[in-house]
Structures are given as structure tokens and as C-alpha cells.
mmCIF file of C-alpha atoms in Angstrom:
data_model
loop_
_atom_site.group_PDB
_atom_site.id
_atom_site.type_symbol
_atom_site.label_atom_id
_atom_site.label_comp_id
_atom_site.label_asym_id
_atom_site.label_seq_id
_atom_site.Cartn_x
_atom_site.Cartn_y
_atom_site.Cartn_z
ATOM 1 C CA LYS A 1 61.834 -145.720 -90.557
ATOM 2 C CA ALA A 2 65.387 -144.967 -91.458
ATOM 3 C CA GLY A 3 67.914 -144.595 -88.664
ATOM 4 C CA VAL A 4 69.952 -142.026 -88.827
ATOM 5 C CA THR A 5 72.351 -141.920 -91.786
ATOM 6 C CA GLN A 6 76.109 -140.215 -91.935
ATOM 7 C CA THR A 7 78.467 -140.785 -94.979
ATOM 8 C CA PRO A 8 81.064 -141.992 -95.807
ATOM 9 C CA ARG A 9 81.869 -144.110 -92.997
ATOM 10 C CA TYR A 10 85.910 -143.850 -93.451
ATOM 11 C CA LEU A 11 87.976 -141.048 -94.572
ATOM 12 C CA ILE A 12 91.792 -140.313 -94.839
ATOM 13 C CA LYS A 13 93.162 -137.341 -95.402
ATOM 14 C CA THR A 14 96.214 -135.345 -94.903
ATOM 15 C CA ARG A 15 97.397 -132.287 -92.704
ATOM 16 C CA GLY A 16 96.290 -128.873 -94.078
ATOM 17 C CA GLN A 17 93.459 -130.541 -96.106
ATOM 18 C CA GLN A 18 89.920 -129.760 -95.859
ATOM 19 C CA VAL A 19 87.315 -132.742 -95.197
ATOM 20 C CA THR A 20 82.861 -131.995 -95.654
ATOM 21 C CA LEU A 21 80.679 -135.295 -93.923
ATOM 22 C CA SER A 22 77.377 -135.614 -94.299
ATOM 23 C CA CYS A 23 74.353 -136.526 -92.121
ATOM 24 C CA SER A 24 70.585 -137.138 -93.121
ATOM 25 C CA PRO A 25 68.421 -137.675 -89.833
ATOM 26 C CA ILE A 26 65.323 -139.543 -89.128
ATOM 27 C CA SER A 27 62.655 -138.575 -91.225
ATOM 28 C CA GLY A 28 60.627 -135.788 -89.140
ATOM 29 C CA HIS A 29 63.507 -134.598 -86.976
ATOM 30 C CA ARG A 30 64.799 -131.307 -87.357
ATOM 31 C CA SER A 31 67.597 -131.028 -84.782
ATOM 32 C CA VAL A 32 71.032 -132.380 -85.785
ATOM 33 C CA SER A 33 73.959 -132.131 -83.403
ATOM 34 C CA TRP A 34 77.723 -133.116 -84.219
ATOM 35 C CA TYR A 35 79.926 -134.450 -81.783
ATOM 36 C CA GLN A 36 83.469 -135.519 -82.173
ATOM 37 C CA GLN A 37 84.557 -138.773 -80.444
ATOM 38 C CA THR A 38 88.339 -139.390 -79.304
ATOM 39 C CA PRO A 39 89.688 -142.323 -77.239
ATOM 40 C CA GLY A 40 91.418 -139.501 -74.701
ATOM 41 C CA GLN A 41 88.695 -136.262 -74.545
ATOM 42 C CA GLY A 42 85.647 -138.917 -75.207
ATOM 43 C CA LEU A 43 82.553 -137.459 -76.657
ATOM 44 C CA GLN A 44 82.563 -133.308 -77.628
ATOM 45 C CA PHE A 45 79.838 -131.207 -78.194
ATOM 46 C CA LEU A 46 80.218 -129.399 -81.694
ATOM 47 C CA PHE A 47 77.213 -127.373 -82.553
ATOM 48 C CA GLU A 48 73.631 -128.484 -83.081
ATOM 49 C CA TYR A 49 70.929 -126.989 -86.446
ATOM 50 C CA PHE A 50 67.477 -126.580 -85.672
ATOM 51 C CA SER A 51 65.868 -125.452 -88.929
ATOM 52 C CA GLU A 52 68.860 -124.628 -90.993
ATOM 53 C CA THR A 53 70.074 -122.557 -87.672
ATOM 54 C CA GLN A 54 72.973 -122.772 -85.504
ATOM 55 C CA ARG A 55 70.835 -123.165 -81.942
ATOM 56 C CA ASN A 56 73.592 -124.111 -79.954
ATOM 57 C CA LYS A 57 77.912 -124.437 -80.403
ATOM 58 C CA GLY A 58 80.764 -126.038 -78.398
ATOM 59 C CA ASN A 59 84.179 -125.354 -77.500
ATOM 60 C CA PHE A 60 86.080 -126.136 -81.064
ATOM 61 C CA PRO A 61 88.259 -123.743 -82.819
ATOM 62 C CA GLY A 62 86.724 -122.156 -85.880
ATOM 63 C CA ARG A 63 88.066 -124.571 -88.574
ATOM 64 C CA PHE A 64 84.926 -126.470 -87.368
ATOM 65 C CA SER A 65 81.579 -125.188 -88.942
ATOM 66 C CA GLY A 66 78.948 -126.944 -90.106
ATOM 67 C CA ARG A 67 74.956 -126.212 -91.907
ATOM 68 C CA GLN A 68 71.331 -128.258 -92.351
ATOM 69 C CA PHE A 69 69.317 -127.646 -95.531
ATOM 70 C CA SER A 70 65.427 -127.121 -96.085
ATOM 71 C CA ASN A 71 65.383 -130.972 -95.995
ATOM 72 C CA SER A 72 67.124 -130.930 -92.114
ATOM 73 C CA ARG A 73 70.019 -132.809 -93.875
ATOM 74 C CA SER A 74 73.381 -131.239 -92.698
ATOM 75 C CA GLU A 75 76.509 -131.520 -93.564
ATOM 76 C CA MET A 76 80.040 -130.774 -90.995
ATOM 77 C CA ASN A 77 83.013 -129.080 -92.637
ATOM 78 C CA VAL A 78 86.278 -129.311 -91.212
ATOM 79 C CA SER A 79 89.651 -127.253 -92.942
ATOM 80 C CA THR A 80 92.755 -127.320 -92.325
ATOM 81 C CA LEU A 81 92.918 -130.481 -90.586
ATOM 82 C CA GLU A 82 95.448 -131.359 -87.666
ATOM 83 C CA LEU A 83 96.524 -134.525 -87.071
ATOM 84 C CA GLY A 84 94.574 -133.875 -83.400
ATOM 85 C CA ASP A 85 91.425 -133.944 -85.607
ATOM 86 C CA SER A 86 91.578 -137.583 -85.972
ATOM 87 C CA ALA A 87 88.199 -139.099 -84.432
ATOM 88 C CA LEU A 88 84.810 -140.583 -84.666
ATOM 89 C CA TYR A 89 81.873 -137.830 -85.850
ATOM 90 C CA LEU A 90 78.952 -138.724 -84.965
ATOM 91 C CA CYS A 91 75.627 -137.051 -85.971
ATOM 92 C CA ALA A 92 72.685 -137.418 -83.928
ATOM 93 C CA SER A 93 69.428 -136.111 -84.290
ATOM 94 C CA SER A 94 66.073 -135.149 -82.723
ATOM 95 C CA LEU A 95 62.551 -134.275 -82.653
ATOM 96 C CA GLY A 96 62.714 -131.548 -79.807
ATOM 97 C CA ARG A 97 65.274 -130.930 -77.363
ATOM 98 C CA GLU A 98 65.130 -134.807 -75.902
ATOM 99 C CA LYS A 99 66.588 -138.126 -76.939
ATOM 100 C CA LEU A 100 69.184 -138.076 -79.549
ATOM 101 C CA PHE A 101 69.559 -140.408 -81.594
ATOM 102 C CA PHE A 102 72.974 -141.795 -83.141
ATOM 103 C CA GLY A 103 74.229 -142.289 -86.373
ATOM 104 C CA SER A 104 77.347 -144.958 -86.957
ATOM 105 C CA GLY A 105 79.918 -141.746 -87.534
ATOM 106 C CA THR A 106 82.658 -141.419 -89.933
ATOM 107 C CA GLN A 107 86.153 -142.241 -88.792
ATOM 108 C CA LEU A 108 88.463 -139.915 -89.955
ATOM 109 C CA SER A 109 92.099 -140.189 -89.924
ATOM 110 C CA VAL A 110 94.461 -137.486 -90.740
ATOM 111 C CA LEU A 111 98.204 -138.534 -91.842
ATOM 112 C CA GLY B 1 80.845 -127.023 -68.610
ATOM 113 C CA GLU B 2 79.187 -129.839 -66.356
ATOM 114 C CA ASP B 3 80.375 -132.265 -65.429
ATOM 115 C CA VAL B 4 79.259 -136.524 -65.859
ATOM 116 C CA GLU B 5 81.357 -138.833 -64.131
ATOM 117 C CA GLN B 6 81.774 -142.597 -64.245
ATOM 118 C CA SER B 7 84.187 -145.329 -63.664
ATOM 119 C CA LEU B 8 85.753 -146.594 -66.554
ATOM 120 C CA PHE B 9 86.001 -150.322 -66.374
ATOM 121 C CA LEU B 10 83.360 -153.187 -65.099
ATOM 122 C CA SER B 11 83.714 -156.859 -65.558
ATOM 123 C CA VAL B 12 81.060 -159.207 -64.548
ATOM 124 C CA ARG B 13 80.458 -163.014 -65.288
ATOM 125 C CA GLU B 14 77.602 -163.956 -67.480
ATOM 126 C CA GLY B 15 74.506 -164.381 -66.032
ATOM 127 C CA ASP B 16 75.260 -162.290 -63.313
ATOM 128 C CA SER B 17 73.836 -158.454 -62.748
ATOM 129 C CA SER B 18 76.113 -155.642 -63.812
ATOM 130 C CA VAL B 19 75.417 -151.849 -62.301
ATOM 131 C CA ILE B 20 77.144 -149.096 -63.964
ATOM 132 C CA ASN B 21 77.405 -146.010 -61.378
ATOM 133 C CA CYS B 22 77.669 -142.319 -62.845
ATOM 134 C CA THR B 23 77.229 -139.215 -61.096
ATOM 135 C CA TYR B 24 76.166 -135.862 -62.905
ATOM 136 C CA THR B 25 76.321 -131.752 -61.307
ATOM 137 C CA ASP B 26 72.986 -129.860 -63.333
ATOM 138 C CA SER B 27 70.061 -130.487 -61.214
ATOM 139 C CA SER B 28 68.083 -128.926 -63.615
ATOM 140 C CA SER B 29 68.415 -132.129 -66.328
ATOM 141 C CA THR B 30 64.805 -132.686 -67.003
ATOM 142 C CA TYR B 31 65.975 -135.923 -68.319
ATOM 143 C CA LEU B 32 69.108 -138.129 -67.964
ATOM 144 C CA TYR B 33 69.825 -140.821 -70.402
ATOM 145 C CA TRP B 34 72.253 -144.487 -71.028
ATOM 146 C CA TYR B 35 73.192 -145.057 -74.296
ATOM 147 C CA LYS B 36 75.311 -148.189 -75.413
ATOM 148 C CA GLN B 37 78.177 -148.484 -78.072
ATOM 149 C CA GLU B 38 79.149 -151.481 -79.612
ATOM 150 C CA PRO B 39 82.479 -151.474 -80.860
ATOM 151 C CA GLY B 40 82.553 -149.314 -84.240
ATOM 152 C CA ALA B 41 79.087 -148.127 -84.184
ATOM 153 C CA GLY B 42 77.421 -145.341 -82.506
ATOM 154 C CA LEU B 43 75.476 -144.368 -79.409
ATOM 155 C CA GLN B 44 72.355 -146.653 -79.033
ATOM 156 C CA LEU B 45 69.546 -144.969 -76.760
ATOM 157 C CA LEU B 46 68.532 -147.648 -73.705
ATOM 158 C CA THR B 47 66.643 -146.071 -71.471
ATOM 159 C CA TYR B 48 66.496 -142.702 -69.937
ATOM 160 C CA ILE B 49 64.185 -141.165 -66.626
ATOM 161 C CA PHE B 50 62.601 -138.340 -65.919
ATOM 162 C CA SER B 51 63.852 -136.362 -63.909
ATOM 163 C CA ASN B 52 60.952 -136.645 -60.885
ATOM 164 C CA MET B 53 60.973 -140.484 -60.945
ATOM 165 C CA ASP B 54 63.240 -142.570 -58.802
ATOM 166 C CA MET B 55 63.435 -145.142 -60.504
ATOM 167 C CA LYS B 56 62.404 -147.203 -63.932
ATOM 168 C CA GLN B 57 62.527 -150.447 -64.793
ATOM 169 C CA ASP B 58 62.741 -151.905 -68.757
ATOM 170 C CA GLN B 59 62.664 -155.694 -69.081
ATOM 171 C CA ARG B 60 66.639 -156.325 -67.956
ATOM 172 C CA LEU B 61 67.282 -152.852 -67.280
ATOM 173 C CA THR B 62 66.445 -151.335 -63.799
ATOM 174 C CA VAL B 63 68.013 -147.472 -63.660
ATOM 175 C CA LEU B 64 67.711 -146.271 -60.074
ATOM 176 C CA LEU B 65 67.538 -141.749 -59.661
ATOM 177 C CA ASN B 66 68.922 -140.353 -56.464
ATOM 178 C CA LYS B 67 68.222 -136.550 -56.917
ATOM 179 C CA LYS B 68 69.848 -135.361 -53.668
ATOM 180 C CA ASP B 69 73.269 -137.293 -54.726
ATOM 181 C CA LYS B 70 73.017 -136.717 -57.938
ATOM 182 C CA HIS B 71 73.789 -140.387 -58.712
ATOM 183 C CA LEU B 72 72.722 -142.206 -61.245
ATOM 184 C CA SER B 73 72.923 -145.727 -62.003
ATOM 185 C CA LEU B 74 71.861 -148.342 -64.659
ATOM 186 C CA ARG B 75 71.490 -152.369 -63.487
ATOM 187 C CA ILE B 76 71.156 -155.050 -66.368
ATOM 188 C CA ALA B 77 69.652 -158.396 -64.634
ATOM 189 C CA ASP B 78 71.263 -161.561 -66.368
ATOM 190 C CA THR B 79 73.865 -159.703 -67.919
ATOM 191 C CA GLN B 80 74.843 -162.069 -71.462
ATOM 192 C CA THR B 81 77.882 -161.681 -73.470
ATOM 193 C CA GLY B 82 76.523 -159.251 -76.413
ATOM 194 C CA ASP B 83 76.148 -157.016 -72.941
ATOM 195 C CA SER B 84 79.982 -155.910 -73.300
ATOM 196 C CA ALA B 85 80.044 -152.479 -74.973
ATOM 197 C CA ILE B 86 80.665 -148.684 -72.846
ATOM 198 C CA TYR B 87 78.356 -147.595 -71.511
ATOM 199 C CA PHE B 88 77.587 -143.529 -71.149
ATOM 200 C CA CYS B 89 74.983 -141.553 -68.952
ATOM 201 C CA ALA B 90 73.847 -138.346 -70.452
ATOM 202 C CA GLU B 91 72.232 -135.462 -68.799
ATOM 203 C CA THR B 92 71.094 -132.335 -70.364
ATOM 204 C CA GLY B 93 72.814 -129.420 -69.428
ATOM 205 C CA THR B 94 72.421 -125.662 -69.753
ATOM 206 C CA GLY B 95 70.100 -124.839 -73.365
ATOM 207 C CA ASN B 96 69.741 -128.206 -73.835
ATOM 208 C CA GLN B 97 72.930 -129.532 -74.312
ATOM 209 C CA PHE B 98 73.696 -132.899 -73.915
ATOM 210 C CA TYR B 99 76.700 -134.073 -71.563
ATOM 211 C CA PHE B 100 77.876 -137.344 -71.884
ATOM 212 C CA GLY B 101 79.983 -138.657 -68.938
ATOM 213 C CA THR B 102 83.475 -140.873 -70.084
ATOM 214 C CA GLY B 103 82.253 -144.027 -70.360
ATOM 215 C CA THR B 104 82.178 -147.164 -68.458
ATOM 216 C CA SER B 105 83.079 -150.136 -70.203
ATOM 217 C CA LEU B 106 81.247 -153.506 -69.279
ATOM 218 C CA THR B 107 83.389 -156.901 -70.253
ATOM 219 C CA VAL B 108 81.117 -159.798 -69.654
ATOM 220 C CA ILE B 109 83.266 -163.062 -68.801
ATOM 221 C CA PRO B 110 81.901 -166.389 -70.580
#
């Protein structure tokens, strides 16, 4: 069974731009969660989608948004990028509300 | 939100046992988890324990749970250089959201 796939692996953007990250969950998993990982703040929860609906949301500004498609694939969008948005963005899928399985992440650098 | 705490660094000699500790706050967590992150990679689920258990053994890994003190530990027997990584404990809190600790960086000295 294929694992969680995130694309792209690396991204370099400049301040003010926007970016879209993609995540394909494990086949059969309907829940997709997104996390931001930085050396200073650790792992911070962004949001969770289940059956195309946002089920849970972390404490991030509205510049961070997401969506989930009918095939459970998810995208995350960050608009008006700031230097502080540089981070590893991790996507995780799960069958229910247990056992998150993570992708390798997208490393975003904002210059 | 929930607060999950871990010590930042641990260094052990190859062949020794490693013990990584974690304290958590939400006593309603159904499961508690240990994840491993190698450089440049995502988090890999290592093991998990149901909250009504005290101990779980899985090959070289032993998880101990003290619910009274809200303390979770991961013991790695016969630690190898390939075990060098960052280890995260996690609990599920309000709304079944996962809360991760700060991570413990394990260095195995040959």
C-alpha cells in the first residue's frame, strides 16, 4: 500500500507570493491533517479535513487555508507569504481518529 | 491547548538502553503515541499504547504508561546507530486533535 505522498518536496518562494501544497493520503483514509514544523515552535496543528469538510482547525491566521477533494486528496494554500512561514509542512492521513501516518513533508523556504 | 513535554536531548552508547520520557496533560486521551523522525523525513509511527494499559512491548521497544502521574516513557533496548533520530510523544486531546511534544533528539555513540 502506498504511503502518504506530498508534493512538491521543496519550494522556494518570495514574500507576498502564495503557495499551494498537495497531499495524497493512504488509499482508504478519509481524514487528512496538516501540520507546520519549525525548529522554534515544533509541530503545530493547522487543520483536519474529513470527507471534504474541515473538522478541526488550529490557531493559524486566515492566510492558511485548505480543502479536500472527493478522492480524499488535500491541498493547503498559504497566501501573502511571510518570512516566518518558512517551515516543513507535514500532511498526515488516518482511517478514523487514531494513528496518524505522515508524508515526507514539503520544505517551504520564503525569501 | 494541551501541553506535552519532553527533554530535548539524550545521548547513549551503542548497545545500551535508551529511555525517553514524556509528560502529558489530557487524561482523557484514548491512545498515546511515539513517533520517530529521521533527518529530512516525516514522522514515522513507532508504537502506541491504549490508555487503560500500563505497558506494551514491541520487539526492542517498551512503552510504559503511568496514568496517575501522566507520564509516558519509551525504552529502546540494545540501541543502534540507526536509532539516532528525534522522538516525539503525542496525545489526542480535545476534538481528537493530536498534540505533540517538542521532541527528544537521541544520539547514539558508536
